[in-house]
């Protein structure tokens, strides 16, 4: 199957700082990438969808100025959490596809102190 | 009514049992059906991917799609403790740019 990587797998930061999470499709070119957020024992919550070279489309209620998404190439997307606060602590998972099924990365656990 | 309904469980079975996981959906435009497995603190892993109606088998896993009833199933034979995870159904079709809609996930526990 297709492989999607994420880096870092875990990050701890101080309140007010910005954190960047990278998502890469390793063996395919992802025309579309997705960013999800997941709280413990809850389902995936789609934050935004991005196509290479285009601005991301954010889901309702997701602050685009807080969660900056850059889909710079067909294999790389980044999510930057700006001025992070403790309530941003969560599990962030990226996903990518070049056709119908989406493939997911391993996730990044963010803890904001 | 949600587009995709999935019982969150938890579902607890003894080792070796046959597990049946199900989802119902309301959008008849869905044509592509997926099952993902998610272990705790990991990203979902694609298990099965099917198009339209019918069955697909892969090892101990069988996916079934009944488009007439808008009902999909995942069967796990000879279940193992390592199958303990959350299973998410997902589907997409020629609507909304083939946006994938996920079920809430069913938590499965297989007891040794």
Coordinates of C-alpha atoms in Angstrom, one line a residue, chain A residues 10 36 38 41-44 46 59 91 93 97 100-107 109, chain B residues 32 34 36 38 41-44 46 49 88 92 97-100 102-105 107:
Chain A
X10 CA 5.3 14.0 19.1
X36 CA -7.6 15.8 10.6
X38 CA -8.7 13.6 16.8
X41 CA -11.8 8.1 21.9
X42 CA -13.4 10.3 19.3
X43 CA -13.7 10.1 15.6
X44 CA -11.6 11.9 13.0
X46 CA -11.6 16.9 9.1
X59 CA -14.0 23.1 7.3
X91 CA -3.6 14.2 17.8
X93 CA -3.3 13.1 11.4
X97 CA -4.6 10.4 -2.0
X100 CA -10.0 7.2 -4.5
X101 CA -8.8 5.7 -1.2
X102 CA -7.1 8.0 1.3
X103 CA -3.9 6.8 3.0
X104 CA -3.1 8.1 6.4
X105 CA 0.1 9.2 8.2
X106 CA 0.9 7.8 11.6
X107 CA -0.2 11.0 13.4
X109 CA 0.7 14.2 19.1
Chain B
X32 CA -16.3 3.4 -3.3
X34 CA -13.3 1.4 2.4
X36 CA -9.7 1.3 8.0
X38 CA -6.9 2.3 13.8
X41 CA -2.5 6.6 19.1
X42 CA -1.8 5.6 15.5
X43 CA -3.2 6.8 12.2
X44 CA -5.8 4.7 10.4
X46 CA -6.4 1.0 4.9
X49 CA -11.2 -1.0 -0.7
X88 CA -13.8 2.9 10.5
X92 CA -17.1 8.3 -1.4
X97 CA -15.6 16.0 -5.4
X98 CA -15.4 12.4 -4.2
X99 CA -15.1 13.6 -0.6
X100 CA -14.7 10.7 1.7
X102 CA -16.1 8.4 7.5
X103 CA -18.2 6.5 10.1
X104 CA -17.6 7.2 13.7
X105 CA -15.7 3.9 14.2
X107 CA -14.1 -0.2 19.0

